[in-house]
Short mmCIF file of C-alpha atoms and ligand atoms in Angstrom, two decimals:
data_model
loop_
_atom_site.label_atom_id
_atom_site.label_comp_id
_atom_site.label_asym_id
_atom_site.label_seq_id
_atom_site.Cartn_x
_atom_site.Cartn_y
_atom_site.Cartn_z
CA MET A 18 -54.11 38.29 41.09
CA THR A 19 -53.98 38.24 44.90
CA ALA A 20 -51.74 40.91 46.31
CA ARG A 21 -50.82 42.24 49.70
CA ILE A 22 -49.61 45.68 50.72
CA THR A 23 -46.68 46.00 53.08
CA ARG A 24 -44.34 48.70 54.37
CA LEU A 25 -40.75 48.05 53.35
CA THR A 26 -37.99 48.15 55.95
CA GLU A 27 -34.28 48.83 55.65
CA SER A 28 -33.56 45.13 55.19
CA ASP A 29 -35.66 45.20 51.98
CA TRP A 30 -33.32 47.73 50.36
CA ARG A 31 -32.13 45.46 47.54
CA ALA A 32 -35.65 44.62 46.32
CA PHE A 33 -36.61 48.27 46.78
CA ALA A 34 -33.67 49.49 44.69
CA VAL A 35 -34.60 47.12 41.83
CA ILE A 36 -38.27 48.12 41.69
CA ARG A 37 -37.64 51.82 42.28
CA LEU A 38 -35.21 51.93 39.35
CA ARG A 39 -37.70 50.03 37.18
CA ALA A 40 -40.41 52.52 38.13
CA LEU A 41 -38.17 55.49 37.30
CA ALA A 42 -37.09 53.94 33.98
CA ASP A 43 -40.73 53.21 33.07
CA SER A 44 -42.06 56.63 34.10
CA LEU A 45 -39.19 58.98 33.22
CA GLY A 46 -36.68 56.98 31.15
CA GLU A 47 -33.11 55.98 31.93
CA ARG A 48 -31.71 59.34 30.74
CA ASP A 49 -33.71 61.27 33.29
CA PRO A 50 -31.54 63.01 35.94
CA GLN A 51 -33.50 61.37 38.77
CA TYR A 52 -32.80 57.88 37.34
CA GLN A 53 -29.14 58.78 36.83
CA LYS A 54 -28.91 60.00 40.42
CA GLU A 55 -30.57 56.97 42.01
CA ILE A 56 -28.81 54.32 39.92
CA ALA A 57 -25.62 55.55 41.59
CA PHE A 58 -27.06 55.15 45.13
CA THR A 59 -25.02 53.10 47.57
CA ALA A 60 -26.58 50.54 49.93
CA ALA A 61 -26.37 53.16 52.67
CA GLN A 62 -28.36 55.65 50.55
CA TRP A 63 -31.10 53.11 49.77
CA ARG A 64 -31.28 52.24 53.45
CA ARG A 65 -31.51 55.91 54.39
CA ARG A 66 -34.38 56.44 51.93
CA LEU A 67 -36.27 53.59 53.61
CA ARG A 68 -35.57 55.08 57.03
CA ASP A 69 -36.52 58.65 56.15
CA HIS A 70 -39.63 57.97 54.05
CA ALA A 71 -42.40 55.42 54.57
CA GLN A 72 -42.32 53.17 51.51
CA PHE A 73 -45.29 50.91 50.76
CA ALA A 74 -45.17 48.05 48.28
CA ALA A 75 -47.76 45.82 46.60
CA LEU A 76 -46.58 42.20 46.44
CA THR A 77 -47.86 39.24 44.49
CA GLY A 78 -46.13 36.27 46.08
CA ASP A 79 -42.71 37.67 46.88
CA ARG A 80 -42.60 39.89 43.80
CA VAL A 81 -42.93 43.66 44.26
CA VAL A 82 -45.37 45.00 41.63
CA GLY A 83 -46.15 48.47 42.96
CA LEU A 84 -44.86 51.31 45.11
CA ILE A 85 -45.89 54.51 46.82
CA ALA A 86 -43.84 56.72 49.16
CA ALA A 87 -44.94 58.98 52.00
CA GLN A 88 -42.91 61.74 53.58
CA GLN A 89 -43.71 63.91 56.59
CA GLU A 90 -43.40 67.47 55.22
CA SER A 91 -44.59 69.35 58.32
CA PRO A 92 -46.08 68.48 61.73
CA ASP A 93 -49.50 68.78 60.07
CA SER A 94 -49.05 67.17 56.70
CA ILE A 95 -47.73 64.16 54.84
CA TYR A 96 -46.80 64.22 51.18
CA LEU A 97 -47.34 61.19 48.93
CA TYR A 98 -45.19 60.66 45.86
CA SER A 99 -44.05 58.14 43.26
CA LEU A 100 -47.14 55.96 42.95
CA TRP A 101 -46.29 53.31 40.37
CA LEU A 102 -47.71 49.94 39.32
CA ASP A 103 -45.89 47.41 37.18
CA PRO A 104 -47.73 47.43 33.82
CA ILE A 105 -48.63 43.73 34.30
CA ALA A 106 -50.39 44.58 37.58
CA ARG A 107 -52.40 47.61 36.43
CA GLY A 108 -56.15 47.76 36.18
CA GLN A 109 -56.83 45.60 39.25
CA GLY A 110 -57.32 48.22 41.93
CA LEU A 111 -53.84 47.80 43.43
CA ALA A 112 -53.04 51.50 43.10
CA ARG A 113 -56.06 52.28 45.24
CA SER A 114 -54.91 49.75 47.90
CA LEU A 115 -51.43 51.30 47.95
CA VAL A 116 -52.70 54.86 48.35
CA ALA A 117 -55.18 53.69 51.03
CA ALA A 118 -52.32 52.07 53.01
CA ALA A 119 -50.30 55.29 52.85
CA VAL A 120 -53.33 57.33 53.95
CA ASP A 121 -53.94 54.93 56.89
CA TRP A 122 -50.31 55.38 57.92
CA ALA A 123 -50.65 59.18 57.66
CA ARG A 124 -53.73 59.06 59.88
CA ASP A 125 -51.71 57.10 62.46
CA GLN A 126 -49.11 59.90 62.41
CA ARG A 127 -51.90 62.25 63.56
CA VAL A 128 -51.43 64.78 60.76
CA ARG A 129 -54.34 66.85 59.45
CA THR A 130 -53.70 66.63 55.72
CA VAL A 131 -52.29 64.28 53.09
CA ARG A 132 -51.07 66.06 49.97
CA LEU A 133 -49.79 65.03 46.55
CA ARG A 134 -49.27 66.33 43.04
CA VAL A 135 -50.40 64.69 39.84
CA ALA A 136 -50.02 65.45 36.15
CA THR A 137 -53.15 67.20 34.88
CA ASP A 138 -53.62 64.63 32.10
CA ASN A 139 -53.04 61.52 34.28
CA SER A 140 -56.67 60.38 34.33
CA ALA A 141 -55.94 56.94 35.83
CA ALA A 142 -54.02 58.36 38.81
CA ARG A 143 -56.55 61.15 39.35
CA ALA A 144 -59.37 58.59 39.36
CA VAL A 145 -57.53 56.59 42.06
CA TYR A 146 -56.99 59.66 44.25
CA GLU A 147 -60.52 60.98 43.78
CA SER A 148 -62.00 57.58 44.67
CA LEU A 149 -60.29 57.93 48.07
CA GLY A 150 -61.60 61.45 48.64
CA PHE A 151 -58.67 63.57 47.44
CA ALA A 152 -59.74 66.88 45.89
CA GLU A 153 -57.88 69.61 44.04
CA ALA A 154 -56.50 72.13 46.52
CA ALA A 155 -54.14 75.00 45.83
CA VAL A 156 -51.35 75.36 48.39
CA ALA A 157 -51.10 78.92 49.75
CA GLY A 158 -47.99 80.67 48.46
CA THR A 159 -47.20 77.93 45.93
CA VAL A 160 -47.57 78.14 42.17
CA GLU A 161 -47.92 74.66 40.65
CA PRO A 162 -46.40 73.90 37.26
CA ARG A 163 -49.09 74.36 34.62
CA ASP A 164 -49.20 70.63 33.82
CA GLU A 165 -49.71 69.51 37.46
CA VAL A 166 -52.47 69.82 40.02
CA ALA A 167 -52.12 69.69 43.79
CA MET A 168 -54.62 67.47 45.63
CA SER A 169 -55.25 67.00 49.31
CA LEU A 170 -57.26 64.89 51.71
CA SER A 171 -58.21 65.86 55.25
CA VAL A 172 -57.54 63.00 57.69
CA SER A 173 -58.09 64.64 61.07
C1 LIG B 224 -51.62 55.57 37.67
C2 LIG B 224 -51.49 54.09 38.05
C3 LIG B 224 -50.77 53.98 39.37
C4 LIG B 224 -52.91 53.52 38.17
O1 LIG B 224 -52.80 52.20 38.67
P1 LIG B 224 -53.80 51.04 38.23
O2 LIG B 224 -53.75 49.94 39.21
O3 LIG B 224 -53.44 50.72 36.85
O4 LIG B 224 -55.20 51.74 38.32
P2 LIG B 224 -56.52 51.17 37.59
O5 LIG B 224 -56.23 50.67 36.22
O6 LIG B 224 -57.15 50.24 38.55
O7 LIG B 224 -57.38 52.45 37.41
C5 LIG B 224 -57.76 53.18 38.51
C6 LIG B 224 -59.00 53.91 38.08
O8 LIG B 224 -58.71 54.78 36.98
C7 LIG B 224 -59.58 54.48 35.91
N1 LIG B 224 -58.82 54.66 34.71
C8 LIG B 224 -57.83 53.88 34.23
N2 LIG B 224 -57.35 54.41 33.09
C9 LIG B 224 -58.06 55.54 32.88
C10 LIG B 224 -58.04 56.53 31.86
N3 LIG B 224 -57.15 56.47 30.86
N4 LIG B 224 -58.93 57.55 31.94
C11 LIG B 224 -59.81 57.63 32.97
N5 LIG B 224 -59.87 56.74 33.98
C12 LIG B 224 -59.01 55.70 33.91
C13 LIG B 224 -60.00 53.05 36.12
O9 LIG B 224 -61.24 52.82 35.47
C14 LIG B 224 -60.07 52.97 37.63
O10 LIG B 224 -61.28 53.53 38.11
P3 LIG B 224 -62.36 52.57 38.81
O11 LIG B 224 -61.67 51.99 40.03
O12 LIG B 224 -63.46 53.50 39.13
O13 LIG B 224 -62.67 51.54 37.78
C15 LIG B 224 -50.73 53.28 36.96
O14 LIG B 224 -51.35 53.45 35.73
C16 LIG B 224 -49.26 53.68 36.85
O15 LIG B 224 -48.41 53.16 37.56
N6 LIG B 224 -48.95 54.61 35.93
C17 LIG B 224 -47.58 55.10 35.74
C18 LIG B 224 -47.08 55.95 36.91
C19 LIG B 224 -48.03 57.06 37.30
O16 LIG B 224 -48.63 57.70 36.46
N7 LIG B 224 -48.15 57.29 38.62
C20 LIG B 224 -48.97 58.34 39.22
C21 LIG B 224 -48.12 59.49 39.61
S1 LIG B 224 -49.10 60.74 40.42
#
């Protein structure tokens, strides 16, 4: 499957809303509070999300099959979250391309570090992150939940 990675803009909010809700339903279930919160988002809230966070998508044709979000958390660091691939698009290296696009963007923002959290038992995601150079790194003053690890990558 040929795919391309692109950054979504505010005008993509409808397609973003559809795939984001699918990702939340697939990962957390429709009863999860985060799903319940976002399914009630207005157009203005979806647009604001796309303004405030950099949202990258993997597309096959004009169909969005994967997402990752990046958020500036301090002048020195960017936080990646919500990596998700449509089950039909998994196992083809698209997750790696998405994370790489977000890391390239972070480098352009001139931060020192890209950070993320991943479930300890999520071997597929950890393999993607490790293949791009991310390593486990405790954050000073932060205690991670026991089932998650913090990872970071130096980009300066
Ligand atoms: C995690 C996820 C994004 C991975 O995307 P993907 O495109 O399916 O990734 P791949 O299948 O290409 O696998 C990536 C790597 O993990 C490896 N891998 C896959 N499943 C694995 C498993 N169960 N155990 C160990 N390694 C595994 C693959 O071999 C591959 O390594 P390689 O490139 O060296 O061959 C995808 O499974 C997903 O969307 N899961 C649900 C949401 C999620 O967990 N997101 C991460 C939140 S931090």
